[in-house]
Amino acid sequence: MRYSKPIKVQPVKTQPFTDQKPGTSGLRKKVQHFKQMDYLQNFVQSIFNCLPELAGSTLIVGGDGRYFNRESIQIILRMAAANRVKKVILGQGGVLSTPAASHLIRKNKALGGIILSASHNPGGMNGDFGIKYNISNGGPAPEEFTDAVFEETKKITQYHIAPIKGIPLDLIGSHTLEKMTIEIIDSVDDYAQLMTELFDFDKIKAHMADNFEICFDAMYAVTAPYARRILGEMLGATDDEIIRGESLPNFGGCHPDPNLVHAKQLVERMYDIEETGSTPNFGAASDGDGDRNMIMGDYFFVTPSDSLAIIAANAQLIPAYQGGLKGIGRSMPTSQAADRVAEKLGIDCYETPTGWKFFGNLLDDGRITLCGEESFGTGSDHVREKDGLWAVLCWLNILAERKQSVEDIVRQHWAEYGRNYYTRHDYENIPSEAANALFDNLQDNLSSLVGKEFSGRSISTADNFSYHDPVDGSVSDKQGIRLLFNDGARIIFRLSGTGTQGATLRLYFERYEADINQHDLETQEALYDLIETAELVANIIGYTEMNEPTVIT
Ligand code: VG1
Ligand code: CO
């Protein structure tokens, strides 16, 4: 189908915006901010300006289906055509989960992809929107690229856009826009196929049919169609076993962040709050764009850091990883549970800054097979993004093989490796000045903290984490303040790079407990003295004027 004759396109004049610096995962702002005239266009053109091979290339485009997704995609398609992209592969309706987009980039050997998502941030007219560029390995663009895009946004004077309206985003098939081909594909097919290549679907299906109930919470977000196809049609989960299983542009007015606070329905089901007398054997949730996961058992929550360690320790039960793991990667604030597994397996464990982009080089270079973050993100070398449903399938595959409860598997893991008690406290939406003052003060005091004793443990290192990428030699400074104690305990302070309002302070607490008789403590209690220490050294209540965190995970 052809929509128009090719016309010579005049560039549109524009003025730079000063606030288009990408954060931890792309550019995220309020929808209304993105809707300002030329705001999205400037950023997209700046990406295109940083891609010398753009003309004649293939790009993957898709988003998590949130409010403003479709309008943005229309703009991006018209700009891609005017910037002489040869082909765009688009998920039907403009929808692709982040891991599915990563897979499509790799499978089609595309130059890269544009993913529209603000991930776990709320959606809707007054919610958040986001955009990021992924490179040809399927992963988020490294800092060097995002820095270059930011520089472009500061000096942009014009952008190119084809003067055509209304590409039918829902019509599967090939369309032509100017000289560009748009191939609209089913959003789920390729991803579902990849999953069948990694896991033992027959075994999982048989296990799920054998008195084993699951509850998957799609949070009204992008995983809904993926879960319905993979967990439902392919593995036999009933409609009741998938809750909030449709995609809505405003995520039903909820916060699509899979944690104990925001996945409330799931948590209530797993803890049988309504006293039905039965709980599912396995529970899971994914976020707005499908890259996060939360794993639960009946009356049991699996800490994401533990989940990474347990998947690594049981990887030989999963067909894709039977050959062994090359290494494991974890972000710096993630607990050190995975390090113990790596040690036992005799493989390397890498510590990277927060954000999936830092795993790309390690995966590409064959140094790691699995990687994860404490923020409900786990993944492997099958794509270059974290992958929510993949993590769910890892657990289902392990459960199908071990035929034990989630809790038993976790407890046995602790018995063997010891338990890393872990929690994260978030102070959301605090004034940026207060957050910066807290950090400046802490930074100034770092050297004086070394050797100081708190609750029977002393600080052996106090620094701001700096990452030296072992593959390309690049250095990323100021990735979080670390207080490392002589007994292996840690307190980490970071400022979020994904929020759109004020600042979010994240505090991460961890301590190791080898004694099996001490594995039943309540997490906050187990970490209480570290939480107190953080208050003592950083005066959190004073700076934030908040008595407690807004979210504890
Ligand atoms: C947060 C998490 C980080 C994650 C990032 C993107 O970043 O802490 O681990 O990689 O979100 O996840 P920050 O800078 O706010 O702490 V997603 O699922 O929102 O793309
Ligand atoms: Co996400």
Coordinates of C-alpha atoms and ligand atoms in Angstrom, one line a residue:
M1 CA 0.0 0.0 0.0
R2 CA 1.3 3.5 -0.8
Y3 CA 0.1 6.6 1.0
S4 CA 1.6 9.3 -1.1
K5 CA 4.1 10.2 -3.8
P6 CA 7.5 10.9 -2.5
I7 CA 7.8 14.6 -1.9
K8 CA 10.9 16.7 -1.2
V9 CA 10.7 17.4 2.5
Q10 CA 11.6 20.7 4.0
P11 CA 13.3 20.6 7.4
V12 CA 11.3 22.1 10.3
K13 CA 13.0 24.8 12.3
T14 CA 13.2 24.3 16.0
Q15 CA 14.7 25.6 19.2
P16 CA 16.7 23.4 21.6
F17 CA 15.4 22.3 25.0
T18 CA 17.9 22.3 27.9
D19 CA 16.5 19.3 29.8
Q20 CA 16.8 16.4 27.4
K21 CA 19.6 14.5 29.3
P22 CA 18.8 10.8 29.3
G23 CA 18.8 9.2 32.8
T24 CA 19.4 5.6 34.0
S25 CA 17.2 4.3 31.2
G26 CA 16.5 6.9 28.5
L27 CA 14.6 10.3 28.7
R28 CA 11.6 10.2 31.0
K29 CA 9.3 13.2 31.6
K30 CA 5.7 13.8 32.4
V31 CA 3.4 13.2 29.4
Q32 CA 2.4 16.8 29.3
H33 CA 6.1 17.8 29.2
F34 CA 6.7 15.5 26.2
K35 CA 3.6 16.9 24.5
Q36 CA 5.2 20.4 24.2
M37 CA 5.6 21.4 20.6
D38 CA 8.7 19.8 19.1
Y39 CA 9.9 18.2 22.3
L40 CA 9.7 14.6 21.1
Q41 CA 10.8 15.6 17.6
N42 CA 13.9 17.3 18.9
F43 CA 15.0 14.3 20.9
V44 CA 14.3 11.8 18.0
Q45 CA 16.2 14.0 15.5
S46 CA 19.1 14.2 18.0
I47 CA 19.2 10.4 18.1
F48 CA 19.1 10.3 14.4
N49 CA 21.9 12.9 14.1
C50 CA 24.1 10.5 16.2
L51 CA 23.6 7.6 13.8
P52 CA 25.8 8.0 10.7
E53 CA 24.6 4.8 9.2
L54 CA 20.9 5.7 9.5
A55 CA 20.2 6.1 5.8
G56 CA 19.4 2.6 4.4
S57 CA 19.1 1.0 7.8
T58 CA 16.5 -1.0 9.6
L59 CA 15.0 0.1 12.9
I60 CA 12.8 -1.6 15.4
V61 CA 10.1 0.6 17.0
G62 CA 7.6 -0.2 19.7
G63 CA 6.5 0.8 23.2
D64 CA 4.7 -0.3 26.3
G65 CA 1.4 1.0 25.0
R66 CA 1.0 3.7 27.5
Y67 CA -0.8 7.0 26.9
F68 CA 0.9 9.0 24.1
N69 CA 2.5 5.8 22.6
R70 CA 0.5 5.8 19.4
E71 CA 0.9 9.5 18.7
S72 CA 4.7 9.3 19.3
I73 CA 5.0 6.4 17.0
Q74 CA 3.3 8.2 14.2
I75 CA 5.8 11.1 14.7
I76 CA 8.7 8.7 14.8
L77 CA 7.7 6.9 11.7
R78 CA 7.3 10.1 9.7
M79 CA 10.7 11.3 11.0
A80 CA 12.3 8.0 10.2
A81 CA 11.0 8.2 6.6
A82 CA 12.3 11.7 6.2
N83 CA 15.7 10.7 7.6
R84 CA 16.0 8.0 4.9
V85 CA 15.6 4.9 7.1
K86 CA 15.0 2.0 4.8
K87 CA 12.8 -0.1 7.0
V88 CA 11.0 0.0 10.3
I89 CA 9.7 -3.1 12.0
L90 CA 6.9 -2.2 14.3
G91 CA 5.0 -4.2 16.8
Q92 CA 1.2 -4.3 16.1
G93 CA -0.5 -1.2 17.5
G94 CA 2.9 0.2 18.3
V95 CA 3.4 -2.3 21.1
L96 CA 6.5 -4.2 22.0
S97 CA 7.7 -5.2 25.5
T98 CA 11.3 -4.0 26.1
P99 CA 12.8 -7.5 26.0
A100 CA 10.8 -8.3 22.9
A101 CA 12.2 -5.2 21.2
S102 CA 15.7 -6.2 22.2
H103 CA 15.2 -9.6 20.7
L104 CA 13.8 -8.2 17.4
I105 CA 16.8 -5.9 17.0
R106 CA 19.1 -8.9 17.3
K107 CA 17.1 -11.2 15.2
N108 CA 16.7 -8.8 12.3
K109 CA 20.2 -7.5 12.6
A110 CA 18.7 -4.0 12.8
L111 CA 20.8 -0.9 13.3
G112 CA 19.0 -0.4 16.6
G113 CA 15.6 0.4 18.0
I114 CA 13.5 3.1 19.6
I115 CA 11.6 2.0 22.7
L116 CA 8.9 4.2 24.1
S117 CA 8.4 3.5 27.8
A118 CA 8.7 5.0 31.2
S119 CA 8.8 1.4 32.5
H120 CA 7.6 1.2 36.1
N121 CA 6.5 4.8 36.3
P122 CA 2.7 5.5 36.3
G123 CA 1.1 6.2 32.9
G124 CA -2.0 8.1 31.7
M125 CA -2.5 11.7 30.7
N126 CA -0.9 13.0 33.9
G127 CA 1.6 10.2 34.2
D128 CA 5.1 9.7 32.7
F129 CA 6.4 9.0 29.2
G130 CA 9.8 8.0 28.0
I131 CA 12.0 7.2 25.0
K132 CA 15.3 5.4 24.7
Y133 CA 17.5 4.2 21.9
N134 CA 18.9 0.6 21.8
I135 CA 22.0 -0.2 19.7
S136 CA 22.5 -3.1 17.4
N137 CA 23.3 -5.7 20.1
G138 CA 19.7 -5.1 21.3
G139 CA 20.8 -3.3 24.5
P140 CA 20.4 0.2 25.8
A141 CA 22.8 2.7 24.2
P142 CA 26.0 3.1 26.3
E143 CA 26.7 6.4 28.0
E144 CA 29.0 7.6 25.3
F145 CA 26.0 7.5 22.9
T146 CA 23.5 9.0 25.3
D147 CA 25.9 11.8 26.1
A148 CA 26.3 12.5 22.4
V149 CA 22.5 12.7 22.0
F150 CA 22.3 15.1 24.9
E151 CA 24.9 17.3 23.2
E152 CA 22.8 17.3 20.0
T153 CA 19.7 18.2 21.9
K154 CA 21.4 21.4 23.1
K155 CA 22.3 22.6 19.6
I156 CA 19.5 21.3 17.4
T157 CA 18.1 23.8 14.9
Q158 CA 15.9 21.7 12.7
Y159 CA 14.4 18.3 12.2
H160 CA 13.1 16.3 9.3
I161 CA 9.6 14.9 9.1
A162 CA 7.5 13.5 6.3
P163 CA 4.2 15.4 5.9
I164 CA 1.9 12.4 6.1
K165 CA -0.7 11.5 8.7
G166 CA -2.3 8.4 10.0
I167 CA -0.3 5.2 9.4
P168 CA -2.6 2.3 10.4
L169 CA -0.6 0.9 13.3
D170 CA -2.9 -2.1 13.8
L171 CA -2.7 -3.6 10.3
I172 CA -0.2 -6.5 10.2
G173 CA 1.8 -6.5 6.9
S174 CA 4.0 -4.3 4.8
H175 CA 3.3 -0.7 4.2
T176 CA 5.2 2.0 2.4
L177 CA 5.8 5.5 3.7
E178 CA 7.7 7.6 1.2
K179 CA 10.6 5.3 0.4
M180 CA 10.5 3.5 3.7
T181 CA 9.0 0.2 4.3
I182 CA 7.0 -0.3 7.5
E183 CA 6.6 -3.9 8.5
I184 CA 4.0 -4.4 11.2
I185 CA 4.3 -7.7 13.0
D186 CA 2.6 -9.5 15.8
S187 CA 4.1 -8.2 19.0
V188 CA 4.4 -11.6 20.7
D189 CA 5.3 -14.2 18.0
D190 CA 9.1 -13.8 17.9
Y191 CA 9.5 -13.4 21.6
A192 CA 7.3 -16.5 22.4
Q193 CA 9.3 -18.5 19.9
L194 CA 12.6 -17.5 21.6
M195 CA 11.2 -18.6 25.0
T196 CA 10.4 -22.1 23.6
E197 CA 14.1 -22.3 22.5
L198 CA 15.3 -21.6 26.0
F199 CA 13.0 -23.5 28.3
D200 CA 11.5 -27.0 28.6
F201 CA 7.9 -26.0 27.8
D202 CA 6.6 -29.6 27.9
K203 CA 8.0 -30.1 31.4
I204 CA 6.6 -26.8 32.7
K205 CA 3.2 -27.5 31.1
A206 CA 3.0 -30.9 32.7
H207 CA 4.0 -29.5 36.1
M208 CA 1.4 -26.7 35.8
A209 CA -1.3 -29.2 35.0
D210 CA -0.4 -31.2 38.1
N211 CA -2.1 -29.5 41.0
F212 CA 0.1 -26.4 40.6
E213 CA -1.6 -23.1 40.6
I214 CA 0.0 -19.8 39.5
C215 CA -1.0 -16.2 39.8
F216 CA 0.6 -13.8 37.3
D217 CA -0.1 -10.1 37.7
A218 CA 0.3 -8.3 34.3
M219 CA -0.5 -5.0 36.1
Y220 CA -2.6 -3.9 33.1
A221 CA 0.7 -3.3 31.3
V222 CA 2.5 -4.6 28.3
T223 CA 3.1 -8.2 29.5
A224 CA -0.7 -8.9 29.3
P225 CA -0.7 -10.3 25.8
Y226 CA 2.7 -12.0 26.3
A227 CA 1.5 -13.7 29.5
R228 CA -1.8 -14.7 27.9
R229 CA 0.0 -16.3 25.0
I230 CA 2.9 -17.9 26.8
L231 CA 1.6 -18.8 30.2
G232 CA -2.0 -19.2 29.1
E233 CA -2.2 -20.6 25.5
M234 CA 1.2 -22.4 25.5
L235 CA 1.5 -23.5 29.1
G236 CA -2.1 -24.0 30.1
A237 CA -2.6 -21.2 32.8
T238 CA -6.3 -20.5 33.1
D239 CA -7.8 -17.0 32.8
D240 CA -8.1 -16.9 36.6
E241 CA -4.4 -17.4 36.9
I242 CA -3.6 -14.2 35.1
I243 CA -4.8 -11.1 36.9
R244 CA -5.0 -7.6 35.5
G245 CA -4.4 -9.4 32.2
E246 CA -5.2 -6.7 29.7
S247 CA -3.1 -3.7 28.5
L248 CA -4.5 -0.3 29.3
P249 CA -2.9 3.0 28.3
N250 CA -3.1 4.3 31.9
F251 CA -2.4 0.9 33.5
G252 CA -5.8 1.1 35.2
G253 CA -4.7 4.1 37.1
C254 CA -2.1 2.0 39.0
H255 CA 1.6 2.1 39.3
P256 CA 3.0 -0.7 37.2
D257 CA 5.9 -1.4 39.5
P258 CA 6.1 -5.1 40.6
N259 CA 6.9 -4.8 44.3
L260 CA 5.1 -5.6 47.5
V261 CA 3.5 -2.2 47.6
H262 CA 2.2 -1.8 44.0
A263 CA 1.4 -5.4 43.2
K264 CA -1.2 -5.5 46.0
Q265 CA -3.7 -7.9 44.5
L266 CA -1.0 -10.5 43.8
V267 CA 0.4 -10.1 47.3
E268 CA -3.0 -10.5 48.9
R269 CA -3.6 -13.6 46.8
M270 CA -0.2 -15.1 47.8
Y271 CA -0.8 -14.4 51.5
D272 CA -4.5 -15.4 51.3
I273 CA -5.7 -12.2 52.8
E274 CA -9.3 -13.0 51.9
E275 CA -9.0 -16.3 53.8
T276 CA -10.1 -18.6 50.9
G277 CA -8.0 -21.4 52.4
S278 CA -6.0 -21.8 49.2
T279 CA -3.0 -19.9 47.8
P280 CA -1.3 -20.3 44.5
N281 CA 1.9 -22.2 44.5
F282 CA 3.7 -19.5 42.5
G283 CA 3.1 -15.8 42.0
A284 CA 4.8 -13.3 39.8
A285 CA 4.3 -9.8 38.3
S286 CA 6.0 -7.7 35.7
D287 CA 6.2 -4.0 35.1
G288 CA 5.0 -1.4 32.6
D289 CA 7.4 -2.5 29.8
G290 CA 7.8 -6.1 30.7
D291 CA 11.5 -6.1 31.8
R292 CA 11.0 -6.4 35.6
N293 CA 9.8 -9.4 37.6
M294 CA 8.7 -10.1 41.1
I295 CA 8.7 -13.7 42.3
M296 CA 6.6 -15.1 45.1
G297 CA 5.7 -18.5 46.6
D298 CA 2.7 -19.2 48.9
Y299 CA 3.2 -16.9 51.9
F300 CA 6.6 -16.1 50.6
F301 CA 8.4 -13.3 48.8
V302 CA 11.7 -13.8 46.9
T303 CA 14.1 -10.9 47.2
P304 CA 15.3 -10.0 43.6
S305 CA 18.9 -10.4 44.6
D306 CA 18.2 -13.9 45.9
S307 CA 16.3 -14.7 42.8
L308 CA 19.3 -13.9 40.7
A309 CA 21.5 -16.1 42.9
I310 CA 19.0 -19.0 42.9
I311 CA 18.5 -18.9 39.1
A312 CA 22.3 -19.0 38.8
A313 CA 22.7 -21.9 41.3
N314 CA 20.0 -23.9 39.4
A315 CA 20.8 -22.9 35.9
Q316 CA 21.9 -26.4 34.9
L317 CA 18.2 -27.4 35.2
I318 CA 17.2 -25.0 32.4
P319 CA 18.0 -26.2 28.9
A320 CA 19.5 -22.9 27.7
Y321 CA 22.1 -22.9 30.4
Q322 CA 22.8 -26.6 30.8
G323 CA 26.3 -26.0 29.3
G324 CA 27.2 -23.9 32.3
L325 CA 27.5 -20.2 33.0
K326 CA 30.3 -18.0 31.8
G327 CA 30.0 -15.5 34.6
I328 CA 27.4 -13.5 36.5
G329 CA 26.9 -9.7 36.5
R330 CA 25.1 -7.7 39.2
S331 CA 24.7 -4.0 39.7
M332 CA 26.6 -2.6 42.6
P333 CA 23.6 -2.1 45.0
T334 CA 22.4 -5.6 44.3
S335 CA 23.1 -8.0 47.2
Q336 CA 26.2 -10.2 47.1
A337 CA 24.2 -13.4 47.2
A338 CA 25.1 -14.1 43.5
D339 CA 28.8 -13.6 44.3
R340 CA 28.7 -16.7 46.5
V341 CA 27.2 -18.8 43.8
A342 CA 29.8 -17.6 41.3
E343 CA 32.5 -18.5 43.7
K344 CA 31.2 -22.0 44.2
L345 CA 30.8 -22.4 40.4
G346 CA 34.3 -21.1 39.9
I347 CA 33.2 -18.3 37.6
D348 CA 33.6 -14.5 37.6
C349 CA 31.1 -12.1 39.2
Y350 CA 31.2 -8.5 37.9
E351 CA 29.9 -5.5 39.8
T352 CA 28.5 -2.8 37.5
P353 CA 26.7 0.5 38.1
T354 CA 22.9 0.6 38.2
G355 CA 21.3 0.4 34.8
W356 CA 21.2 -2.4 32.3
K357 CA 23.4 -0.6 29.8
F358 CA 26.4 -1.6 31.8
F359 CA 25.9 -5.3 31.2
G360 CA 26.0 -5.0 27.4
N361 CA 29.7 -5.2 27.0
L362 CA 30.1 -8.1 29.5
L363 CA 27.4 -10.1 27.7
D364 CA 28.8 -9.3 24.2
D365 CA 32.3 -10.2 25.3
G366 CA 31.1 -13.6 26.6
R367 CA 32.1 -12.8 30.1
I368 CA 28.7 -13.3 31.7
T369 CA 25.6 -15.4 31.0
L370 CA 23.3 -14.1 33.7
C371 CA 22.9 -10.7 35.2
G372 CA 20.6 -8.9 37.6
E373 CA 19.7 -5.9 39.6
E374 CA 18.0 -5.6 43.0
S375 CA 15.3 -3.5 41.4
F376 CA 13.4 -6.6 40.2
G377 CA 15.5 -7.1 37.1
T378 CA 17.0 -10.3 35.9
G379 CA 18.2 -11.4 32.5
S380 CA 20.7 -13.4 30.4
D381 CA 22.5 -13.3 27.2
H382 CA 19.4 -14.3 25.2
V383 CA 18.6 -10.5 24.8
R384 CA 20.3 -7.3 26.0
E385 CA 17.6 -6.1 28.4
K386 CA 16.3 -7.5 31.6
D387 CA 13.4 -9.8 31.0
G388 CA 10.4 -10.2 33.2
L389 CA 8.6 -13.3 31.7
W390 CA 12.0 -14.9 31.1
A391 CA 12.6 -14.8 34.8
V392 CA 9.2 -16.2 35.5
L393 CA 9.9 -19.1 33.1
C394 CA 13.3 -19.7 34.8
W395 CA 11.5 -20.2 38.0
L396 CA 8.8 -22.3 36.5
N397 CA 11.4 -24.5 34.8
I398 CA 13.3 -24.9 38.1
L399 CA 10.1 -25.6 40.0
A400 CA 9.1 -28.2 37.4
E401 CA 12.4 -30.0 37.8
R402 CA 12.8 -29.7 41.6
K403 CA 9.1 -30.2 42.4
Q404 CA 9.5 -28.3 45.7
S405 CA 7.8 -25.2 46.9
V406 CA 9.4 -21.7 46.2
E407 CA 10.0 -21.3 49.9
D408 CA 11.8 -24.6 50.2
I409 CA 14.1 -23.8 47.3
V410 CA 15.0 -20.4 48.8
R411 CA 15.5 -21.9 52.3
Q412 CA 17.8 -24.6 51.0
H413 CA 19.7 -22.0 49.1
W414 CA 20.3 -20.0 52.3
A415 CA 21.2 -23.2 54.1
E416 CA 23.9 -23.9 51.5
Y417 CA 25.2 -20.4 50.8
G418 CA 24.1 -18.3 53.8
R419 CA 21.5 -15.6 53.7
N420 CA 22.1 -12.0 52.5
Y421 CA 19.5 -10.0 54.3
Y422 CA 18.6 -7.1 52.0
T423 CA 16.3 -4.2 51.8
R424 CA 15.9 -0.9 49.8
H425 CA 14.4 2.2 51.2
D426 CA 13.2 4.9 48.8
Y427 CA 12.4 8.5 49.7
E428 CA 10.5 9.7 46.8
N429 CA 9.8 13.2 45.5
I430 CA 12.0 15.1 47.8
P431 CA 13.3 18.6 46.8
S432 CA 16.4 18.2 44.6
E433 CA 18.2 20.8 46.8
A434 CA 17.6 18.7 49.9
A435 CA 18.8 15.5 48.2
N436 CA 21.9 17.3 46.8
A437 CA 22.7 18.8 50.2
L438 CA 22.5 15.4 51.9
F439 CA 24.8 13.9 49.3
D440 CA 27.3 16.8 49.4
N441 CA 27.4 16.5 53.2
L442 CA 27.9 12.7 53.1
Q443 CA 30.6 13.0 50.4
D444 CA 32.5 15.6 52.4
N445 CA 32.5 13.3 55.5
L446 CA 33.5 10.1 53.7
S447 CA 37.1 10.0 54.6
S448 CA 36.4 10.7 58.3
L449 CA 34.0 7.7 58.4
V450 CA 36.7 5.1 57.6
G451 CA 37.6 3.1 60.7
K452 CA 34.5 4.4 62.7
E453 CA 32.5 1.8 64.6
F454 CA 28.7 1.5 64.5
S455 CA 26.8 -1.2 66.4
G456 CA 29.9 -3.4 66.6
R457 CA 31.0 -3.2 63.0
S458 CA 33.4 -0.7 61.6
I459 CA 33.5 1.0 58.2
S460 CA 36.4 -0.3 56.1
T461 CA 35.7 1.6 52.9
A462 CA 33.7 4.8 52.3
D463 CA 33.7 5.9 48.7
N464 CA 31.7 6.9 45.6
F465 CA 31.6 3.9 43.3
S466 CA 33.5 4.3 40.1
Y467 CA 33.2 1.6 37.4
H468 CA 36.0 0.7 35.0
D469 CA 34.5 -1.3 32.1
P470 CA 36.9 -4.2 31.6
V471 CA 35.8 -4.5 27.9
D472 CA 36.1 -1.0 26.5
G473 CA 38.1 0.7 29.3
S474 CA 35.4 3.4 29.8
V475 CA 35.1 4.9 33.3
S476 CA 31.8 5.8 34.9
D477 CA 32.2 7.9 38.1
K478 CA 29.9 8.8 41.0
Q479 CA 27.6 5.7 40.7
G480 CA 26.6 5.7 44.4
I481 CA 28.1 6.2 47.8
R482 CA 29.2 3.0 49.5
L483 CA 29.8 2.3 53.1
L484 CA 31.5 -1.1 53.3
F485 CA 31.8 -2.7 56.7
N486 CA 34.4 -5.1 58.0
D487 CA 31.9 -7.9 58.3
G488 CA 30.8 -7.6 54.6
A489 CA 27.7 -5.5 55.5
R490 CA 27.0 -2.6 53.2
I491 CA 25.0 0.6 53.1
I492 CA 24.6 2.3 49.7
F493 CA 23.2 5.8 48.9
R494 CA 22.1 6.7 45.4
L495 CA 19.9 9.2 43.7
S496 CA 17.4 7.8 41.2
G497 CA 17.9 8.5 37.5
T498 CA 14.4 7.5 36.3
G499 CA 12.1 9.8 38.3
T500 CA 10.3 12.8 36.7
Q501 CA 9.5 14.7 39.9
G502 CA 11.9 16.1 42.4
A503 CA 14.6 13.6 43.6
T504 CA 14.3 10.1 44.9
L505 CA 16.9 9.0 47.4
R506 CA 17.6 5.2 47.4
L507 CA 19.2 3.6 50.4
Y508 CA 20.3 -0.1 50.1
F509 CA 21.1 -2.2 53.2
E510 CA 22.7 -5.6 53.2
R511 CA 24.3 -8.0 55.7
Y512 CA 25.4 -11.6 55.5
E513 CA 24.2 -14.3 57.9
A514 CA 25.8 -17.7 57.7
D515 CA 24.0 -19.2 60.7
I516 CA 21.0 -21.2 59.6
N517 CA 19.4 -20.6 63.0
Q518 CA 19.4 -16.9 62.2
H519 CA 17.6 -17.2 58.8
D520 CA 14.1 -16.4 60.1
L521 CA 14.4 -12.8 61.2
E522 CA 12.1 -10.2 59.8
T523 CA 14.2 -8.4 57.2
Q524 CA 13.8 -4.9 58.6
E525 CA 14.6 -6.1 62.0
A526 CA 17.6 -8.0 60.7
L527 CA 18.9 -4.8 59.2
Y528 CA 17.8 -2.4 61.9
D529 CA 21.2 -1.5 63.2
L530 CA 22.4 -0.7 59.6
I531 CA 19.3 1.5 59.1
E532 CA 20.1 3.3 62.2
T533 CA 23.7 3.8 61.2
A534 CA 22.6 5.4 57.9
E535 CA 20.5 7.9 59.8
L536 CA 23.5 8.7 62.1
V537 CA 25.9 9.3 59.3
A538 CA 23.6 11.0 56.7
N539 CA 20.9 12.7 58.8
I540 CA 18.2 11.5 56.4
I541 CA 15.3 12.7 58.5
G542 CA 16.8 16.1 58.8
Y543 CA 17.5 16.6 55.1
T544 CA 14.4 15.0 53.7
E545 CA 12.0 16.1 56.5
M546 CA 10.5 12.6 56.2
N547 CA 10.3 10.3 59.1
E548 CA 10.2 7.1 57.0
P549 CA 10.7 6.0 53.5
T550 CA 7.8 6.1 51.0
V551 CA 8.6 2.7 49.6
I552 CA 10.4 -0.3 51.2
T553 CA 11.3 -3.2 49.0
Ligands
VG1_1 C1 15.8 2.2 38.4 C2 16.5 1.0 39.1 C3 17.5 0.4 38.1 C4 16.9 0.1 36.8 C5 16.2 1.3 36.2 C6 15.4 1.0 35.0 O1 16.8 3.2 38.2 O2 17.0 1.3 40.3 O3 18.1 -0.7 38.7 O4 17.9 -0.4 35.9 O5 15.3 1.8 37.2 O6 14.5 0.0 35.1 P1 17.0 4.4 39.2 O7 18.1 5.3 38.6 O8 15.7 5.1 39.3 O9 17.4 3.8 40.5 V1 13.1 0.1 34.2 O10 12.3 -1.4 34.4 O11 12.3 1.3 34.9 O12 13.5 0.5 32.8
CO2 CO 10.9 -1.7 33.1

